[in-house]
Amino acid sequence: MQLAAIVIALVISVVGFALLGRAAAYIYQYVKLGQPVLGRSGPVGKRLTTMLTEILGHTRMLKWGIVGAAHWFVMVGFGALILTLVTAYGQLFDAEFYLPLIGHWVVWNFFEEFMGLMTVLAILVLIVIRQLNHPRLAGRKSRFSGSTFWQAYFVEGVVLGVGLCIMTLRGLEGALNDETSWNAHYPFSYPLVKAFEGLSVDSLENLVYIVAMIKIVISMAWATTIGVTPNMGVAWHRFTAFFNIYFKRDPDGGVALGALMPMTSNGQPIDFEDPKDDDIFGVGQVEHFSWKGLLDFATCTECGRCQSQCPAWNTGKPLSPKLLIMSLREHAFAKAPYLLAGGGKDMGGDEKGTSEQLAKVPAAALAEAERPLIGTAEDGGIIDPDVLWSCTTCGACVEQCPVDIEHVDHIVDMRRYQVLIESAFPSEAATMLKGLENKGNPWGLAPKARLDWVKELKKATGIEVPIMGEDIDPAEVEYLYWVGCAGALEDRAKKTTKAFAELLHIAGVKYAILGKEESCTGDSARRLGNEFLFQMLGAQNVATLNMAFGEDDEDESTKLPASKKRIVTTCPHCFNTIANEYPQLGGAFEVVHHTQLLQHLVDEGRLVPVGPVEGLITYHDPCYLGRHNKIYTPPREIIAKVPGLRNEEMHRHKERGFCCGAGGARMWMEERIGKRINNERVDEALSLNPDIVSTACPFCLVMLSDSVTGKKQSGQAKESTQVVDVSQLLLQSVKVPELVGGPAESAGGASNETAGGQPSEQPSA
């Protein structure tokens, strides 16, 4: 029995370790196929700290409660109990083998049994959760829909089998040691010790040989299986997750949201004024992804957390972030033999590999190389165009991914190639691009139309909004108010603009606008994939802003620090672009969102909400304010300060807030597949029967208003339901009743000169 156990265990171990090592080397070669990416190696200390914090602390996973706790025990058990495998090899040769030094140490024995038991219990919990959420029951709503089930079942079976073997061996060890009463060396296995009591020494030893062999066979069956399946992310993430988290975009631990990365080719930013002949614009082939992208694909665990949060998937569209990453992974691994042999296509579509290089490439890999990265099923495409263009770039997938996959960056990179090289994108977006190119705004309106709201505000209240450099000296300005295209040109968003301007006037904040000199920040163009247009608009705006703040680009002595160039905006998309992306273009500014400034003014007593605004309110988190920039508190604090309002959160809020459907340039594209995202969000809001649906973004305001209007017409919403910006609610509460003496006095009885002094503390982005 012992000899048979030794032979079987050692043979399968040799095979298992050999295949595991070969696959690890293959994955390394596969990852190296990607393009270079800068800034992912240091600082080493911060990256190591972030990696260990995320993995050992399970910071992302524990947000899912019992699932995270169970996974923590399985993950830690996998690494911490590796010494039990060493013990099993020793027990093949000596049934009473124990690890030197620590084998009979009570601390190790307790830890070994506690983790062994918790691993068994934890994997049973995860098995039950998977079955309760199986697609056979939940259908498309299951986060496991589309996952590779045999792989998941295999891994679950391995973990359960190994855990049971650990506990069984501990029971046999106790029986061999003639343990007759409970003690701390066998704290959890003692019932098994008692169960084996009475067996002969020979029987116990034979059982030790058999169970040790089974433990090794199960472990090596796992090693063999993943060794021949290098694309088995559900297993390989146990190793690759360490590297994927270490090489994440933000070494301090932030997720890959906020700014999009500049377009690069061969690891270097593209100079759009003088691009190189061999520059690659975006991702048109899987090898155009960076090596971090290929590592992302290999690391996907198929857990489906991204899918469960995706607004596109939840409204019946073909995009699932999980399935997209899985498709890219399968394609990349299938094409890898061709690429590793030297194959590949240049920008003109000509083959780079020689016939000698490609002679031994499997036919399947050659066939895979001919498939287009973006294309319909009829064309053999890997990613369907409807999948690519369904994304709102809301970032829910990136926020939830436990292994830091950068879904949004990869989607935008593929869009960039489609727009800049293939000129293939939804036709409705062409109108938006044309408007940006010709008039500096997506509606294609004349620049002077940006001042219409100023005239309307003056007519209604007597307030005159100063224009930077014309009506007020830049040195006197506390904040430059960046109005944004929607805030200046869209009727519903203009109500927010006027309310905020009136609040600034009441609070005595010295501010100014750029007026017709303002142009679109380029957010929609960039997220659509038109990086060239974004670069053009961004460079123009950075120059305009610097000039407005009194800088001379040619005179270094006039350069101002960011703290001297303070900008406030009511649009989270403008906020994100100016604060996070314009630094890529040389623009350094301190940017705050209007809710941050308003909260600050309320806290200082410069705005005092006193008038009651009665009703039940629910607040919708804009994706580019919340997930992308982590600003959740200011809007809620403002709502809490307004008398009469009773706030109730929607089921999906803050980090798990649901998109309105306008991000990622979707504002300018028709939604023809599935349920409209804004209707899904409004249905959730209306389930609370609110009087007011509030938000803090002009895009969200438009999308939610459109849906609520439709619901009113169909009788699904009460006629009194309002959709308003937080600033409108605050103005309704702080606005001084109309006084005798004309509109100027009724504006609040305060001016820039008389209402309060300078803020003692300024909010920062």
PDB file of N, CA and C in Angstrom, residues 53-133:
ATOM      1  N   THR A  53      -2.073  44.907   0.860  1.00  0.00           N
ATOM      2  CA  THR A  53      -3.293  45.414   1.504  1.00  0.00           C
ATOM      3  C   THR A  53      -4.533  44.891   0.799  1.00  0.00           C
ATOM      4  N   GLU A  54      -4.522  44.961  -0.538  1.00  0.00           N
ATOM      5  CA  GLU A  54      -5.697  44.519  -1.294  1.00  0.00           C
ATOM      6  C   GLU A  54      -5.905  43.010  -1.198  1.00  0.00           C
ATOM      7  N   ILE A  55      -4.798  42.257  -1.235  1.00  0.00           N
ATOM      8  CA  ILE A  55      -4.937  40.801  -1.246  1.00  0.00           C
ATOM      9  C   ILE A  55      -5.184  40.257   0.156  1.00  0.00           C
ATOM     10  N   LEU A  56      -4.306  40.602   1.091  1.00  0.00           N
ATOM     11  CA  LEU A  56      -4.477  40.067   2.445  1.00  0.00           C
ATOM     12  C   LEU A  56      -5.656  40.718   3.157  1.00  0.00           C
ATOM     13  N   GLY A  57      -5.885  42.011   2.861  1.00  0.00           N
ATOM     14  CA  GLY A  57      -7.022  42.695   3.469  1.00  0.00           C
ATOM     15  C   GLY A  57      -8.315  42.458   2.734  1.00  0.00           C
ATOM     16  N   HIS A  58      -8.209  41.923   1.523  1.00  0.00           N
ATOM     17  CA  HIS A  58      -9.400  41.640   0.714  1.00  0.00           C
ATOM     18  C   HIS A  58     -10.325  42.858   0.648  1.00  0.00           C
ATOM     19  N   THR A  59      -9.726  44.018   0.438  1.00  0.00           N
ATOM     20  CA  THR A  59     -10.461  45.274   0.546  1.00  0.00           C
ATOM     21  C   THR A  59     -11.645  45.368  -0.411  1.00  0.00           C
ATOM     22  N   ARG A  60     -11.491  44.829  -1.610  1.00  0.00           N
ATOM     23  CA  ARG A  60     -12.591  44.904  -2.576  1.00  0.00           C
ATOM     24  C   ARG A  60     -13.608  43.791  -2.319  1.00  0.00           C
ATOM     25  N   MET A  61     -13.104  42.604  -2.010  1.00  0.00           N
ATOM     26  CA  MET A  61     -13.980  41.446  -1.844  1.00  0.00           C
ATOM     27  C   MET A  61     -14.878  41.569  -0.617  1.00  0.00           C
ATOM     28  N   LEU A  62     -14.342  42.143   0.462  1.00  0.00           N
ATOM     29  CA  LEU A  62     -15.115  42.201   1.694  1.00  0.00           C
ATOM     30  C   LEU A  62     -16.306  43.149   1.607  1.00  0.00           C
ATOM     31  N   LYS A  63     -16.354  43.953   0.549  1.00  0.00           N
ATOM     32  CA  LYS A  63     -17.535  44.798   0.332  1.00  0.00           C
ATOM     33  C   LYS A  63     -18.745  43.942  -0.014  1.00  0.00           C
ATOM     34  N   TRP A  64     -18.497  42.675  -0.362  1.00  0.00           N
ATOM     35  CA  TRP A  64     -19.583  41.768  -0.722  1.00  0.00           C
ATOM     36  C   TRP A  64     -19.953  40.864   0.447  1.00  0.00           C
ATOM     37  N   GLY A  65     -19.563  41.258   1.680  1.00  0.00           N
ATOM     38  CA  GLY A  65     -20.015  40.563   2.873  1.00  0.00           C
ATOM     39  C   GLY A  65     -19.533  39.139   2.981  1.00  0.00           C
ATOM     40  N   ILE A  66     -20.473  38.219   3.135  1.00  0.00           N
ATOM     41  CA  ILE A  66     -20.144  36.820   3.403  1.00  0.00           C
ATOM     42  C   ILE A  66     -19.339  36.206   2.266  1.00  0.00           C
ATOM     43  N   VAL A  67     -19.578  36.640   1.031  1.00  0.00           N
ATOM     44  CA  VAL A  67     -18.797  36.124  -0.098  1.00  0.00           C
ATOM     45  C   VAL A  67     -17.329  36.480   0.085  1.00  0.00           C
ATOM     46  N   GLY A  68     -17.069  37.736   0.464  1.00  0.00           N
ATOM     47  CA  GLY A  68     -15.689  38.170   0.652  1.00  0.00           C
ATOM     48  C   GLY A  68     -15.010  37.444   1.790  1.00  0.00           C
ATOM     49  N   ALA A  69     -15.727  37.268   2.895  1.00  0.00           N
ATOM     50  CA  ALA A  69     -15.146  36.566   4.046  1.00  0.00           C
ATOM     51  C   ALA A  69     -14.826  35.115   3.697  1.00  0.00           C
ATOM     52  N   ALA A  70     -15.739  34.448   3.000  1.00  0.00           N
ATOM     53  CA  ALA A  70     -15.505  33.055   2.605  1.00  0.00           C
ATOM     54  C   ALA A  70     -14.319  32.959   1.654  1.00  0.00           C
ATOM     55  N   HIS A  71     -14.246  33.879   0.695  1.00  0.00           N
ATOM     56  CA  HIS A  71     -13.139  33.841  -0.260  1.00  0.00           C
ATOM     57  C   HIS A  71     -11.813  34.109   0.430  1.00  0.00           C
ATOM     58  N   TRP A  72     -11.823  34.951   1.471  1.00  0.00           N
ATOM     59  CA  TRP A  72     -10.584  35.239   2.200  1.00  0.00           C
ATOM     60  C   TRP A  72     -10.019  33.948   2.793  1.00  0.00           C
ATOM     61  N   PHE A  73     -10.868  33.146   3.401  1.00  0.00           N
ATOM     62  CA  PHE A  73     -10.388  31.897   4.009  1.00  0.00           C
ATOM     63  C   PHE A  73      -9.879  30.927   2.943  1.00  0.00           C
ATOM     64  N   VAL A  74     -10.556  30.877   1.802  1.00  0.00           N
ATOM     65  CA  VAL A  74     -10.093  29.994   0.732  1.00  0.00           C
ATOM     66  C   VAL A  74      -8.752  30.481   0.195  1.00  0.00           C
ATOM     67  N   MET A  75      -8.633  31.793  -0.001  1.00  0.00           N
ATOM     68  CA  MET A  75      -7.395  32.355  -0.546  1.00  0.00           C
ATOM     69  C   MET A  75      -6.229  32.169   0.428  1.00  0.00           C
ATOM     70  N   VAL A  76      -6.445  32.545   1.680  1.00  0.00           N
ATOM     71  CA  VAL A  76      -5.370  32.426   2.676  1.00  0.00           C
ATOM     72  C   VAL A  76      -5.048  30.957   2.930  1.00  0.00           C
ATOM     73  N   GLY A  77      -6.084  30.134   2.971  1.00  0.00           N
ATOM     74  CA  GLY A  77      -5.854  28.708   3.178  1.00  0.00           C
ATOM     75  C   GLY A  77      -4.991  28.104   2.089  1.00  0.00           C
ATOM     76  N   PHE A  78      -5.180  28.548   0.847  1.00  0.00           N
ATOM     77  CA  PHE A  78      -4.400  28.027  -0.270  1.00  0.00           C
ATOM     78  C   PHE A  78      -2.908  28.245  -0.056  1.00  0.00           C
ATOM     79  N   GLY A  79      -2.555  29.456   0.418  1.00  0.00           N
ATOM     80  CA  GLY A  79      -1.137  29.748   0.622  1.00  0.00           C
ATOM     81  C   GLY A  79      -0.608  29.264   1.954  1.00  0.00           C
ATOM     82  N   ALA A  80      -1.395  29.500   3.016  1.00  0.00           N
ATOM     83  CA  ALA A  80      -0.909  29.209   4.359  1.00  0.00           C
ATOM     84  C   ALA A  80      -0.776  27.719   4.630  1.00  0.00           C
ATOM     85  N   LEU A  81      -1.585  26.911   3.938  1.00  0.00           N
ATOM     86  CA  LEU A  81      -1.576  25.472   4.204  1.00  0.00           C
ATOM     87  C   LEU A  81      -0.694  24.703   3.231  1.00  0.00           C
ATOM     88  N   ILE A  82       0.192  25.403   2.523  1.00  0.00           N
ATOM     89  CA  ILE A  82       1.074  24.709   1.589  1.00  0.00           C
ATOM     90  C   ILE A  82       1.984  23.729   2.335  1.00  0.00           C
ATOM     91  N   LEU A  83       2.275  24.041   3.611  1.00  0.00           N
ATOM     92  CA  LEU A  83       3.125  23.138   4.391  1.00  0.00           C
ATOM     93  C   LEU A  83       2.434  21.807   4.666  1.00  0.00           C
ATOM     94  N   THR A  84       1.114  21.792   4.610  1.00  0.00           N
ATOM     95  CA  THR A  84       0.423  20.509   4.804  1.00  0.00           C
ATOM     96  C   THR A  84       0.688  19.580   3.622  1.00  0.00           C
ATOM     97  N   LEU A  85       0.966  20.162   2.454  1.00  0.00           N
ATOM     98  CA  LEU A  85       1.331  19.338   1.299  1.00  0.00           C
ATOM     99  C   LEU A  85       2.712  18.732   1.520  1.00  0.00           C
ATOM    100  N   VAL A  86       3.610  19.542   2.088  1.00  0.00           N
ATOM    101  CA  VAL A  86       4.945  19.019   2.418  1.00  0.00           C
ATOM    102  C   VAL A  86       4.805  17.869   3.422  1.00  0.00           C
ATOM    103  N   THR A  87       3.945  18.045   4.408  1.00  0.00           N
ATOM    104  CA  THR A  87       3.714  16.991   5.399  1.00  0.00           C
ATOM    105  C   THR A  87       3.192  15.719   4.736  1.00  0.00           C
ATOM    106  N   ALA A  88       2.289  15.890   3.776  1.00  0.00           N
ATOM    107  CA  ALA A  88       1.717  14.725   3.094  1.00  0.00           C
ATOM    108  C   ALA A  88       2.791  13.933   2.363  1.00  0.00           C
ATOM    109  N   TYR A  89       3.743  14.623   1.709  1.00  0.00           N
ATOM    110  CA  TYR A  89       4.840  13.904   1.042  1.00  0.00           C
ATOM    111  C   TYR A  89       5.656  13.118   2.070  1.00  0.00           C
ATOM    112  N   GLY A  90       5.934  13.731   3.230  1.00  0.00           N
ATOM    113  CA  GLY A  90       6.686  13.031   4.267  1.00  0.00           C
ATOM    114  C   GLY A  90       5.937  11.826   4.794  1.00  0.00           C
ATOM    115  N   GLN A  91       4.606  11.943   4.889  1.00  0.00           N
ATOM    116  CA  GLN A  91       3.795  10.849   5.433  1.00  0.00           C
ATOM    117  C   GLN A  91       3.723   9.652   4.489  1.00  0.00           C
ATOM    118  N   LEU A  92       4.044   9.867   3.215  1.00  0.00           N
ATOM    119  CA  LEU A  92       4.115   8.714   2.307  1.00  0.00           C
ATOM    120  C   LEU A  92       5.221   7.750   2.726  1.00  0.00           C
ATOM    121  N   PHE A  93       6.282   8.293   3.293  1.00  0.00           N
ATOM    122  CA  PHE A  93       7.443   7.480   3.669  1.00  0.00           C
ATOM    123  C   PHE A  93       7.428   7.101   5.155  1.00  0.00           C
ATOM    124  N   ASP A  94       6.771   7.937   5.957  1.00  0.00           N
ATOM    125  CA  ASP A  94       6.687   7.659   7.388  1.00  0.00           C
ATOM    126  C   ASP A  94       5.347   8.195   7.873  1.00  0.00           C
ATOM    127  N   ALA A  95       4.462   7.304   8.250  1.00  0.00           N
ATOM    128  CA  ALA A  95       3.103   7.714   8.626  1.00  0.00           C
ATOM    129  C   ALA A  95       3.098   8.673   9.807  1.00  0.00           C
ATOM    130  N   GLU A  96       4.151   8.668  10.618  1.00  0.00           N
ATOM    131  CA  GLU A  96       4.206   9.550  11.782  1.00  0.00           C
ATOM    132  C   GLU A  96       5.089  10.766  11.526  1.00  0.00           C
ATOM    133  N   PHE A  97       5.348  11.073  10.255  1.00  0.00           N
ATOM    134  CA  PHE A  97       6.189  12.222   9.905  1.00  0.00           C
ATOM    135  C   PHE A  97       5.537  13.519  10.382  1.00  0.00           C
ATOM    136  N   TYR A  98       6.361  14.438  10.849  1.00  0.00           N
ATOM    137  CA  TYR A  98       5.870  15.788  11.174  1.00  0.00           C
ATOM    138  C   TYR A  98       6.941  16.787  10.762  1.00  0.00           C
ATOM    139  N   LEU A  99       6.546  17.997  10.554  1.00  0.00           N
ATOM    140  CA  LEU A  99       7.476  19.040  10.117  1.00  0.00           C
ATOM    141  C   LEU A  99       8.483  19.329  11.220  1.00  0.00           C
ATOM    142  N   PRO A 100       9.752  19.446  10.869  1.00  0.00           N
ATOM    143  CA  PRO A 100      10.749  19.809  11.882  1.00  0.00           C
ATOM    144  C   PRO A 100      10.397  21.152  12.536  1.00  0.00           C
ATOM    145  N   LEU A 101      10.700  21.272  13.772  1.00  0.00           N
ATOM    146  CA  LEU A 101      10.547  22.496  14.565  1.00  0.00           C
ATOM    147  C   LEU A 101       9.092  22.837  14.884  1.00  0.00           C
ATOM    148  N   ILE A 102       8.232  22.879  13.861  1.00  0.00           N
ATOM    149  CA  ILE A 102       6.866  23.358  14.121  1.00  0.00           C
ATOM    150  C   ILE A 102       5.821  22.250  14.086  1.00  0.00           C
ATOM    151  N   GLY A 103       6.234  21.045  13.730  1.00  0.00           N
ATOM    152  CA  GLY A 103       5.267  19.966  13.541  1.00  0.00           C
ATOM    153  C   GLY A 103       4.390  19.698  14.750  1.00  0.00           C
ATOM    154  N   HIS A 104       4.964  19.789  15.959  1.00  0.00           N
ATOM    155  CA  HIS A 104       4.197  19.548  17.182  1.00  0.00           C
ATOM    156  C   HIS A 104       4.008  20.833  17.987  1.00  0.00           C
ATOM    157  N   TRP A 105       4.252  21.974  17.338  1.00  0.00           N
ATOM    158  CA  TRP A 105       4.056  23.265  18.011  1.00  0.00           C
ATOM    159  C   TRP A 105       2.565  23.554  18.066  1.00  0.00           C
ATOM    160  N   VAL A 106       2.053  23.803  19.249  1.00  0.00           N
ATOM    161  CA  VAL A 106       0.616  23.947  19.423  1.00  0.00           C
ATOM    162  C   VAL A 106       0.044  25.094  18.588  1.00  0.00           C
ATOM    163  N   VAL A 107       0.824  26.164  18.421  1.00  0.00           N
ATOM    164  CA  VAL A 107       0.345  27.315  17.629  1.00  0.00           C
ATOM    165  C   VAL A 107       0.126  26.895  16.177  1.00  0.00           C
ATOM    166  N   TRP A 108       1.093  26.158  15.624  1.00  0.00           N
ATOM    167  CA  TRP A 108       0.955  25.693  14.242  1.00  0.00           C
ATOM    168  C   TRP A 108      -0.201  24.703  14.119  1.00  0.00           C
ATOM    169  N   ASN A 109      -0.302  23.795  15.059  1.00  0.00           N
ATOM    170  CA  ASN A 109      -1.388  22.801  15.015  1.00  0.00           C
ATOM    171  C   ASN A 109      -2.757  23.475  15.040  1.00  0.00           C
ATOM    172  N   PHE A 110      -2.895  24.465  15.925  1.00  0.00           N
ATOM    173  CA  PHE A 110      -4.179  25.171  16.011  1.00  0.00           C
ATOM    174  C   PHE A 110      -4.465  25.913  14.704  1.00  0.00           C
ATOM    175  N   PHE A 111      -3.459  26.631  14.201  1.00  0.00           N
ATOM    176  CA  PHE A 111      -3.637  27.391  12.960  1.00  0.00           C
ATOM    177  C   PHE A 111      -3.967  26.458  11.797  1.00  0.00           C
ATOM    178  N   GLU A 112      -3.237  25.359  11.707  1.00  0.00           N
ATOM    179  CA  GLU A 112      -3.423  24.391  10.625  1.00  0.00           C
ATOM    180  C   GLU A 112      -4.854  23.855  10.624  1.00  0.00           C
ATOM    181  N   GLU A 113      -5.355  23.504  11.776  1.00  0.00           N
ATOM    182  CA  GLU A 113      -6.698  22.944  11.841  1.00  0.00           C
ATOM    183  C   GLU A 113      -7.778  24.015  11.657  1.00  0.00           C
ATOM    184  N   PHE A 114      -7.545  25.181  12.240  1.00  0.00           N
ATOM    185  CA  PHE A 114      -8.531  26.250  12.088  1.00  0.00           C
ATOM    186  C   PHE A 114      -8.685  26.636  10.622  1.00  0.00           C
ATOM    187  N   MET A 115      -7.554  26.824   9.927  1.00  0.00           N
ATOM    188  CA  MET A 115      -7.623  27.212   8.522  1.00  0.00           C
ATOM    189  C   MET A 115      -8.148  26.059   7.670  1.00  0.00           C
ATOM    190  N   GLY A 116      -7.793  24.844   8.020  1.00  0.00           N
ATOM    191  CA  GLY A 116      -8.322  23.703   7.277  1.00  0.00           C
ATOM    192  C   GLY A 116      -9.828  23.609   7.384  1.00  0.00           C
ATOM    193  N   LEU A 117     -10.334  23.748   8.624  1.00  0.00           N
ATOM    194  CA  LEU A 117     -11.787  23.691   8.830  1.00  0.00           C
ATOM    195  C   LEU A 117     -12.484  24.859   8.146  1.00  0.00           C
ATOM    196  N   MET A 118     -11.927  26.073   8.298  1.00  0.00           N
ATOM    197  CA  MET A 118     -12.563  27.255   7.715  1.00  0.00           C
ATOM    198  C   MET A 118     -12.516  27.214   6.191  1.00  0.00           C
ATOM    199  N   THR A 119     -11.468  26.608   5.639  1.00  0.00           N
ATOM    200  CA  THR A 119     -11.413  26.460   4.186  1.00  0.00           C
ATOM    201  C   THR A 119     -12.542  25.560   3.694  1.00  0.00           C
ATOM    202  N   VAL A 120     -12.777  24.470   4.413  1.00  0.00           N
ATOM    203  CA  VAL A 120     -13.874  23.566   4.042  1.00  0.00           C
ATOM    204  C   VAL A 120     -15.214  24.285   4.143  1.00  0.00           C
ATOM    205  N   LEU A 121     -15.440  24.957   5.257  1.00  0.00           N
ATOM    206  CA  LEU A 121     -16.711  25.662   5.447  1.00  0.00           C
ATOM    207  C   LEU A 121     -16.875  26.790   4.426  1.00  0.00           C
ATOM    208  N   ALA A 122     -15.781  27.505   4.166  1.00  0.00           N
ATOM    209  CA  ALA A 122     -15.845  28.639   3.237  1.00  0.00           C
ATOM    210  C   ALA A 122     -16.157  28.179   1.820  1.00  0.00           C
ATOM    211  N   ILE A 123     -15.513  27.109   1.373  1.00  0.00           N
ATOM    212  CA  ILE A 123     -15.780  26.656   0.001  1.00  0.00           C
ATOM    213  C   ILE A 123     -17.193  26.094  -0.110  1.00  0.00           C
ATOM    214  N   LEU A 124     -17.708  25.504   0.965  1.00  0.00           N
ATOM    215  CA  LEU A 124     -19.099  25.040   0.948  1.00  0.00           C
ATOM    216  C   LEU A 124     -20.049  26.233   0.822  1.00  0.00           C
ATOM    217  N   VAL A 125     -19.729  27.319   1.520  1.00  0.00           N
ATOM    218  CA  VAL A 125     -20.543  28.545   1.401  1.00  0.00           C
ATOM    219  C   VAL A 125     -20.519  29.056  -0.032  1.00  0.00           C
ATOM    220  N   LEU A 126     -19.337  29.088  -0.635  1.00  0.00           N
ATOM    221  CA  LEU A 126     -19.217  29.595  -2.009  1.00  0.00           C
ATOM    222  C   LEU A 126     -19.925  28.678  -3.007  1.00  0.00           C
ATOM    223  N   ILE A 127     -19.867  27.380  -2.757  1.00  0.00           N
ATOM    224  CA  ILE A 127     -20.584  26.426  -3.625  1.00  0.00           C
ATOM    225  C   ILE A 127     -22.087  26.692  -3.559  1.00  0.00           C
ATOM    226  N   VAL A 128     -22.592  26.878  -2.343  1.00  0.00           N
ATOM    227  CA  VAL A 128     -24.028  27.148  -2.175  1.00  0.00           C
ATOM    228  C   VAL A 128     -24.409  28.456  -2.848  1.00  0.00           C
ATOM    229  N   ILE A 129     -23.585  29.489  -2.669  1.00  0.00           N
ATOM    230  CA  ILE A 129     -23.879  30.793  -3.277  1.00  0.00           C
ATOM    231  C   ILE A 129     -23.906  30.685  -4.792  1.00  0.00           C
ATOM    232  N   ARG A 130     -22.960  29.944  -5.353  1.00  0.00           N
ATOM    233  CA  ARG A 130     -22.946  29.783  -6.811  1.00  0.00           C
ATOM    234  C   ARG A 130     -24.225  29.089  -7.284  1.00  0.00           C
ATOM    235  N   GLN A 131     -24.653  28.087  -6.553  1.00  0.00           N
ATOM    236  CA  GLN A 131     -25.855  27.363  -6.971  1.00  0.00           C
ATOM    237  C   GLN A 131     -27.120  28.208  -6.804  1.00  0.00           C
ATOM    238  N   LEU A 132     -27.176  28.987  -5.739  1.00  0.00           N
ATOM    239  CA  LEU A 132     -28.342  29.846  -5.531  1.00  0.00           C
ATOM    240  C   LEU A 132     -28.421  30.956  -6.572  1.00  0.00           C
ATOM    241  N   ASN A 133     -27.252  31.319  -7.125  1.00  0.00           N
ATOM    242  CA  ASN A 133     -27.208  32.372  -8.143  1.00  0.00           C
ATOM    243  C   ASN A 133     -26.922  31.813  -9.531  1.00  0.00           C
TER     244      ASN A 133
END
